[in-house]
């Protein structure tokens, strides 16, 4: 039965009793009555299109609109089934059996099947692929052993017993699994196409096919200027309204501004703090929260033993945290739209049972992040005495991007002004291929970490002893145990919630990582653009149902 028949049954079921169906496919209302004739969206990019391989991407950006998986994000940090028609979960919560729709197609007309998911997931974990975000598979059976090189990727706990049946085995219950599986890395890949093209696979648009609402066009696309068109075989093609999405890489912000001012762009990212202040009262201005945090990392095992003795002390790290005026830091580096950190988990990422308190607001050790110069000075003097130092020079590493230099300079000024005998030397860092595992060459390092799925575990798990994102190598057996407990929870219950709060409380008391701020994304957007789904986690903009009004 085609999905349109299923939708009709759903409509009938809404007025009849005793009628059930395993999964309801929601579709947006058709707004063609108010649409303009021109449905071409023009977007900017700051990075060229270097690959179409989902396993090689650390940020999916615009390409998110070419990908679809078992689940999809709904825009309120929840998920719903997408390419999966229904799911059956075992009593012990360790086996998920997905039944796929039989009428979902790749952009070349091939049917999307369960083996495409098996191939995709195994490929992401294969050492020759080196997927930057492969840690997200941790918890699926054997994934950790595969990541550690102890087992081949073929041993991953995912099988396809039939063409449209996918079985996922877990090492332990994972209440957050649907949220994880909505991330594009878990989408399928066309095994036939990948094998056909070999090393050429996904290097150019003609060597890739797509499961999402859009596809990258073969003709007229280059790494600097490319465009997407509707996937003609997409299962919900009738609710894709845009006829084309143009993406242009601009070498300078000034060039992008000029394009927006002259109507050649429909969306413009505002990067500078001063620009935000100028445009924030205009009708096309919008500020979007996003689940990422700017953090200060500590290297505790460097070459200088005196630095190690100092930074290995919890009191020294608390002193640095208490010396930071986060409100001033936000204003100096980002402007009024960004938020001061309440903990390491971003505000708005996750709420308690029945939509109660935001996790970030419930963080129990917020005093560790309070600006308290007097406390900071006393803590620093005690820590310095214990380390046997009176004067200390610490290097502070940062990326030379739009905002990090301003954060680094403001942080240097605040710490030197408050902590006796401290001198900060700023040091630019070289960007790493894997933004989650930044090589640390400085005593202090600014990093930005983002949540790929809507659960506190998405951030808190990054600071366990074995996680590659834990670049400062802070380690706590008690913290690891709490994260293990939360990771093994079968449901989103109050006990799991409290376990995660306890874990963050421990991390904040020890200041294994020092959260600074939560940056917001600010844009100018054409007022006539409607229907865009903005996510606060994972990938930001979904244009599947976007359209322009008259």
XYZ file of C-alpha atoms in Angstrom:
550
model
C 0.000 0.000 0.000
C 1.347 3.432 -0.891
C 1.774 6.050 1.814
C -1.064 8.135 0.417
C -3.404 5.241 1.113
C -2.012 5.048 4.633
C -2.718 8.741 5.132
C -6.343 8.243 4.060
C -6.695 5.436 6.595
C -5.258 7.713 9.267
C -7.877 10.337 8.477
C -10.662 7.743 8.732
C -9.193 6.361 11.957
C -9.464 9.746 13.592
C -13.253 9.492 13.617
C -13.676 5.762 14.192
C -13.086 3.834 17.386
C -11.093 0.626 17.506
C -8.934 1.521 14.504
C -5.179 1.586 15.043
C -2.099 2.040 12.909
C 1.547 1.621 13.801
C 2.844 4.958 12.550
C 1.315 8.191 11.381
C 3.145 10.157 8.718
C 2.547 13.856 9.362
C 2.623 16.261 6.424
C 2.424 20.051 6.516
C -0.565 21.909 5.195
C -0.479 22.799 1.493
C -0.060 26.578 1.187
C 0.046 26.885 -2.594
C -2.785 29.389 -2.525
C -0.492 32.083 -1.170
C 2.750 31.028 -2.844
C 4.649 33.216 -5.251
C 5.549 31.938 -8.707
C 9.284 32.104 -7.988
C 10.215 29.346 -5.546
C 14.012 29.619 -5.826
C 15.929 29.955 -2.561
C 19.386 31.576 -2.540
C 21.723 30.710 0.324
C 25.302 31.503 1.289
C 28.020 29.185 2.497
C 31.341 29.983 4.121
C 32.940 26.708 3.049
C 33.278 25.120 -0.413
C 31.580 21.828 -1.222
C 34.500 19.417 -0.850
C 32.604 16.138 -0.421
C 29.133 14.637 -0.598
C 30.155 11.715 1.585
C 28.122 11.808 4.803
C 30.818 9.791 6.577
C 33.427 12.485 5.894
C 31.384 15.457 7.136
C 31.619 16.993 10.604
C 28.966 19.604 9.818
C 26.242 18.724 7.356
C 25.086 22.290 6.744
C 22.927 22.625 3.655
C 23.469 18.976 2.727
C 21.153 17.992 5.571
C 18.350 18.606 3.077
C 19.564 15.724 0.914
C 19.573 13.162 3.744
C 16.836 11.275 5.571
C 17.068 8.425 8.060
C 14.949 6.149 10.222
C 13.850 9.160 12.291
C 13.668 12.872 11.627
C 13.720 15.846 13.995
C 10.399 17.628 14.448
C 11.695 21.077 15.417
C 10.823 20.855 19.128
C 13.759 18.574 20.021
C 11.555 15.537 19.502
C 11.647 12.916 16.767
C 9.256 11.010 14.539
C 9.680 8.028 12.240
C 10.736 8.900 8.692
C 12.036 6.126 6.403
C 10.884 3.618 9.009
C 7.195 2.709 8.930
C 7.182 1.297 12.456
C 9.522 0.083 15.173
C 9.235 -2.770 17.660
C 11.342 -2.598 20.825
C 12.216 -5.704 22.837
C 11.181 -5.981 26.483
C 14.752 -5.468 27.673
C 15.074 -2.350 25.414
C 18.200 -3.685 23.690
C 16.754 -4.674 20.298
C 14.989 -2.327 17.888
C 13.317 -3.896 14.857
C 12.452 -1.363 12.169
C 10.069 -2.011 9.312
C 10.887 0.290 6.400
C 8.431 1.779 3.961
C 8.486 -0.121 0.679
C 7.898 2.998 -1.423
C 10.896 5.101 -0.380
C 13.289 5.734 -3.231
C 16.762 7.069 -3.871
C 17.019 10.020 -6.247
C 17.998 7.625 -9.062
C 14.849 5.531 -8.561
C 16.423 2.679 -6.564
C 14.354 1.472 -3.620
C 15.802 2.323 -0.191
C 16.308 -0.951 1.639
C 17.515 -2.212 5.013
C 20.878 -3.367 3.581
C 21.546 0.278 2.649
C 21.486 1.136 6.363
C 23.693 -1.829 7.276
C 26.219 -0.810 4.625
C 26.168 2.834 5.718
C 26.688 2.192 9.426
C 29.416 -0.383 8.933
C 31.175 1.902 6.472
C 31.185 4.775 8.981
C 33.087 2.580 11.459
C 35.548 1.101 8.977
C 39.087 2.379 9.741
C 39.644 3.344 6.088
C 36.594 5.618 6.221
C 37.559 7.391 9.461
C 34.158 9.041 10.021
C 34.915 12.032 12.303
C 31.770 11.483 14.367
C 31.918 7.686 14.608
C 31.792 7.936 18.435
C 28.041 8.486 18.048
C 27.662 4.764 17.312
C 28.913 3.926 20.804
C 26.259 1.830 22.549
C 25.235 -0.086 19.440
C 26.480 -3.647 19.920
C 30.240 -3.986 19.378
C 30.658 -0.362 18.228
C 33.154 0.471 20.976
C 35.297 -2.591 20.225
C 35.213 -1.687 16.529
C 36.222 1.907 17.280
C 39.086 0.603 19.421
C 40.280 -1.673 16.607
C 39.416 -4.886 18.408
C 36.689 -6.073 16.001
C 35.927 -5.577 12.289
C 33.053 -3.282 11.286
C 31.140 -6.327 10.034
C 30.523 -7.237 13.691
C 28.440 -4.101 14.322
C 25.076 -4.966 15.857
C 22.935 -4.104 12.836
C 21.441 -6.662 10.448
C 18.941 -6.823 7.602
C 17.084 -10.163 7.858
C 14.954 -9.088 4.904
C 14.835 -6.286 2.355
C 12.680 -3.985 4.479
C 13.485 -5.237 7.985
C 16.354 -3.667 9.949
C 17.387 -4.987 13.365
C 19.573 -2.917 15.684
C 21.134 -4.642 18.699
C 22.442 -2.533 21.597
C 25.046 -3.227 24.254
C 22.598 -1.811 26.784
C 19.298 0.114 26.838
C 19.603 3.599 25.275
C 16.634 5.814 26.017
C 18.063 8.487 23.711
C 18.465 6.186 20.678
C 15.674 7.800 18.566
C 17.263 11.217 19.123
C 20.633 9.874 17.995
C 19.245 8.128 14.936
C 17.714 11.385 13.687
C 21.257 12.691 13.106
C 22.268 12.547 9.407
C 25.277 10.287 10.055
C 22.785 7.436 10.659
C 21.118 7.836 7.269
C 21.411 5.095 4.616
C 23.888 4.982 1.746
C 23.170 3.312 -1.563
C 25.414 0.263 -1.485
C 25.090 -0.419 -5.215
C 26.138 3.118 -6.147
C 29.004 3.188 -3.647
C 30.425 -0.055 -5.037
C 29.856 1.031 -8.630
C 31.904 4.210 -8.279
C 34.476 3.041 -5.737
C 36.964 5.808 -4.920
C 34.927 8.278 -6.996
C 31.858 7.726 -4.805
C 30.468 11.025 -3.455
C 33.377 13.077 -4.816
C 31.063 14.839 -7.292
C 27.260 15.113 -7.602
C 27.124 12.562 -10.437
C 28.730 9.987 -8.154
C 26.138 10.232 -5.382
C 22.410 9.622 -4.874
C 20.125 10.999 -2.184
C 17.345 9.849 0.141
C 16.154 13.291 1.274
C 13.771 15.847 -0.252
C 16.522 17.476 -2.336
C 19.457 16.323 -4.456
C 22.613 18.121 -5.540
C 22.296 18.796 -9.275
C 24.806 17.144 -11.583
C 24.983 20.043 -14.008
C 26.038 23.582 -13.134
C 27.454 22.682 -9.717
C 31.020 23.274 -8.564
C 32.726 23.340 -5.178
C 32.175 27.114 -4.911
C 28.708 27.381 -6.459
C 26.241 24.532 -6.378
C 22.509 23.990 -6.277
C 19.923 21.502 -5.106
C 16.734 20.523 -6.858
C 13.797 18.424 -5.599
C 14.433 14.697 -5.468
C 11.939 13.429 -8.094
C 11.558 10.106 -6.282
C 11.221 11.447 -2.729
C 8.280 9.812 -0.965
C 6.745 13.154 0.091
C 7.587 15.014 -3.130
C 4.160 16.691 -3.312
C 4.986 18.681 -0.154
C 8.340 19.949 -1.401
C 7.602 23.424 -2.739
C 10.949 24.989 -3.598
C 12.037 24.367 -7.179
C 15.719 25.079 -6.563
C 18.139 25.967 -3.765
C 21.249 27.851 -4.899
C 24.268 27.773 -2.575
C 27.183 30.131 -3.193
C 30.468 30.201 -1.292
C 31.445 33.803 -0.586
C 35.103 34.549 0.000
C 34.331 37.599 2.135
C 31.520 38.731 4.388
C 31.367 42.016 2.468
C 30.552 40.154 -0.755
C 27.768 38.240 0.989
C 26.356 41.452 2.450
C 26.301 43.020 -0.997
C 24.439 40.005 -2.386
C 21.834 40.173 0.394
C 21.350 43.931 -0.005
C 20.730 43.484 -3.741
C 18.294 40.576 -3.333
C 20.648 37.847 -4.538
C 20.549 36.123 -1.126
C 17.494 35.182 0.941
C 19.395 34.471 4.152
C 22.438 36.182 5.617
C 24.358 35.016 8.696
C 25.361 37.927 10.938
C 28.752 37.177 12.395
C 30.027 40.430 13.847
C 28.856 41.700 17.236
C 28.427 45.266 15.949
C 26.335 44.073 13.008
C 23.925 42.309 15.384
C 23.347 45.534 17.318
C 22.646 47.443 14.102
C 20.196 44.950 12.578
C 18.417 43.453 15.611
C 15.410 45.805 15.308
C 14.778 45.121 11.622
C 11.901 42.958 10.400
C 14.161 40.424 8.697
C 16.343 39.896 11.775
C 16.149 36.623 13.694
C 18.218 35.067 16.483
C 18.152 31.283 16.720
C 19.340 29.427 19.803
C 21.608 26.501 19.111
C 22.845 23.716 21.325
C 26.548 24.448 21.419
C 28.873 25.716 24.130
C 32.143 27.638 24.207
C 34.367 25.873 26.740
C 37.746 26.320 28.412
C 39.869 23.147 28.519
C 42.825 22.501 30.842
C 45.970 20.610 29.866
C 47.096 18.878 33.046
C 49.842 16.673 31.627
C 52.021 19.041 29.613
C 55.804 19.395 29.526
C 56.016 21.963 32.330
C 55.712 20.241 35.703
C 54.888 23.518 37.491
C 51.959 24.158 35.149
C 50.801 20.587 35.707
C 50.956 20.936 39.483
C 48.874 24.097 39.246
C 46.207 23.021 36.765
C 45.807 19.581 38.306
C 44.350 21.325 41.351
C 40.586 21.689 41.413
C 41.070 24.929 43.349
C 43.054 26.514 40.495
C 40.391 25.600 37.952
C 37.652 26.938 40.239
C 39.644 30.161 40.605
C 39.711 30.599 36.821
C 35.973 29.959 36.596
C 35.198 32.438 39.383
C 37.438 35.051 37.729
C 35.358 35.080 34.534
C 32.643 37.711 34.171
C 30.558 35.764 31.675
C 28.048 38.563 31.072
C 30.820 40.898 29.950
C 32.430 38.093 27.964
C 29.197 37.476 26.028
C 28.716 41.165 25.246
C 32.318 41.678 24.210
C 32.478 38.669 21.906
C 28.932 37.958 20.687
C 26.524 40.728 21.637
C 23.227 40.546 23.495
C 21.705 37.499 21.783
C 23.994 34.832 23.244
C 23.679 33.319 26.724
C 25.999 32.941 29.680
C 26.691 29.325 30.609
C 24.667 27.763 33.418
C 26.636 24.559 33.063
C 28.146 22.494 30.298
C 24.728 21.443 28.923
C 23.169 24.116 26.651
C 19.935 25.813 27.641
C 16.919 24.476 25.744
C 18.512 21.141 24.870
C 16.375 18.990 27.140
C 13.460 19.324 29.536
C 12.316 17.083 32.364
C 9.367 14.749 32.410
C 6.139 16.295 31.090
C 8.029 19.344 29.846
C 9.156 20.578 33.271
C 12.404 22.364 34.141
C 15.071 22.933 31.535
C 18.107 20.787 32.321
C 20.551 23.701 32.152
C 18.517 25.725 34.649
C 18.372 22.735 37.016
C 22.188 22.305 37.079
C 22.914 22.024 40.827
C 26.372 23.643 40.991
C 25.829 26.972 39.278
C 27.774 28.755 42.021
C 30.937 27.299 40.497
C 30.303 29.561 37.495
C 29.449 32.698 39.468
C 31.637 35.752 38.968
C 33.386 36.237 42.298
C 36.766 38.060 42.036
C 37.423 37.928 45.776
C 36.841 34.169 45.916
C 38.877 33.654 42.738
C 41.864 35.562 44.125
C 41.901 33.576 47.374
C 41.545 30.240 45.553
C 44.328 31.136 43.125
C 46.731 32.199 45.858
C 46.166 28.946 47.755
C 46.579 26.833 44.603
C 49.736 28.723 43.590
C 51.250 28.210 47.044
C 50.522 24.480 46.875
C 52.138 24.322 43.424
C 55.175 26.215 44.674
C 54.815 29.134 42.246
C 54.338 32.876 42.623
C 54.199 33.850 38.970
C 52.771 31.747 36.164
C 52.583 32.177 32.398
C 49.855 30.103 30.765
C 49.252 29.817 27.022
C 45.663 30.141 25.782
C 44.874 28.493 22.441
C 42.033 29.667 20.180
C 40.878 29.352 16.587
C 41.209 32.384 14.331
C 37.495 32.376 13.449
C 34.982 35.203 13.794
C 34.395 35.226 17.545
C 37.156 33.195 19.218
C 39.836 35.925 19.087
C 37.503 38.309 20.921
C 36.717 35.637 23.532
C 40.425 34.911 24.003
C 41.385 38.575 24.368
C 38.564 39.299 26.828
C 39.394 36.164 28.814
C 43.082 37.096 28.967
C 42.187 40.552 30.299
C 39.786 39.213 32.940
C 42.080 36.475 34.228
C 45.183 38.669 34.404
C 43.245 41.431 36.178
C 41.882 39.084 38.850
C 44.416 36.294 39.466
C 47.690 37.448 41.130
C 50.901 36.622 39.276
C 49.168 35.226 36.187
C 50.179 36.128 32.641
C 48.309 34.781 29.618
C 49.960 34.298 26.225
C 47.533 33.955 23.320
C 48.212 31.255 20.763
C 46.279 30.629 17.534
C 45.308 27.012 16.886
C 45.257 25.161 13.587
C 41.755 23.809 12.784
C 41.460 20.028 13.097
C 39.600 17.733 10.712
C 37.630 16.382 13.659
C 36.358 19.398 15.589
C 35.450 17.122 18.507
C 39.008 15.906 19.019
C 41.091 19.083 18.884
C 44.810 18.492 19.489
C 45.763 20.439 22.609
C 49.083 22.297 22.420
C 48.274 25.048 24.951
C 47.817 25.098 28.718
C 44.320 26.485 28.257
C 42.291 25.862 25.093
C 39.032 27.360 23.854
C 36.801 24.840 22.085
C 33.206 24.797 20.909
C 31.219 21.601 21.391
C 27.719 21.025 20.061
C 25.029 18.470 20.793
C 24.120 16.205 17.885
C 20.956 14.940 19.557
C 18.419 16.295 22.050
C 19.576 14.839 25.340
C 22.002 16.009 28.075
C 24.010 12.849 27.401
C 24.992 14.293 24.008
C 27.226 16.805 25.820
C 27.974 15.096 29.131
C 29.285 11.920 27.477
C 32.042 13.972 25.804
C 33.916 14.275 29.094
C 34.206 10.646 30.091
C 37.757 9.344 30.413
C 37.830 7.538 27.061
C 36.009 10.049 24.831
C 38.161 11.628 22.113
C 36.424 14.992 22.641
C 37.812 15.134 26.191
C 40.896 16.947 24.921
C 42.050 18.020 28.399
C 42.003 14.358 29.524
C 40.125 15.169 32.728
C 39.215 11.883 34.363
C 36.851 10.827 37.130
C 35.811 7.243 37.805
C 32.698 8.454 39.643
C 31.719 10.615 36.659
C 32.249 7.739 34.229
C 30.027 5.528 36.374
C 27.228 8.114 36.438
C 27.359 8.492 32.661
C 27.291 4.704 32.321
C 24.201 4.551 34.532
C 22.411 7.197 32.465
C 23.516 5.528 29.231
C 22.019 2.222 30.396
C 18.664 3.670 31.449
C 15.785 2.052 29.537
C 13.521 5.126 29.590
C 13.517 8.879 30.186
C 12.566 8.550 33.848
C 13.211 10.783 36.865
C 16.062 8.556 38.062
C 17.930 8.996 34.765
C 17.327 12.756 34.908
C 18.776 12.949 38.413
C 21.744 10.774 37.464
C 22.607 13.189 34.653
C 22.242 16.155 37.017
C 24.532 14.423 39.499
C 27.094 13.871 36.733
C 27.075 17.501 35.648
C 27.230 18.601 39.267
C 30.374 16.523 39.764
C 31.933 17.912 36.567
C 31.189 21.490 37.649
C 32.426 21.035 41.227
C 35.709 19.766 39.835
C 35.744 22.184 36.874
C 37.070 19.411 34.663
C 35.886 21.717 31.924
C 34.901 25.374 32.367
C 31.774 26.442 30.415
C 31.817 30.077 29.275
C 28.862 30.873 27.026
C 26.226 29.557 24.629
C 26.401 31.449 21.330
C 23.249 32.156 19.339
C 23.079 32.174 15.549
C 21.818 35.468 14.153
C 20.485 35.945 10.627
C 18.715 38.264 8.262
C 16.035 36.251 6.450
C 13.785 37.302 3.589
C 10.393 38.014 5.270
C 8.489 36.186 2.527
C 10.257 32.885 3.225
C 7.993 30.545 5.213
C 7.864 26.921 6.304
C 11.515 26.478 7.291
C 12.047 24.047 10.164
C 14.777 25.382 12.451
C 16.405 22.875 14.776
C 18.352 23.713 17.911
C 20.334 20.472 17.703
C 22.065 18.475 15.000
C 21.530 20.289 11.723
C 19.981 23.719 11.864
C 17.800 24.396 8.810
C 15.397 22.013 7.081
C 13.942 23.436 3.855
C 11.748 20.474 2.944
C 8.489 22.399 3.394
C 9.827 25.926 2.787
C 8.083 28.281 0.357
C 7.847 31.940 -0.586
C 4.576 33.833 -0.199
C 3.390 36.471 -2.653
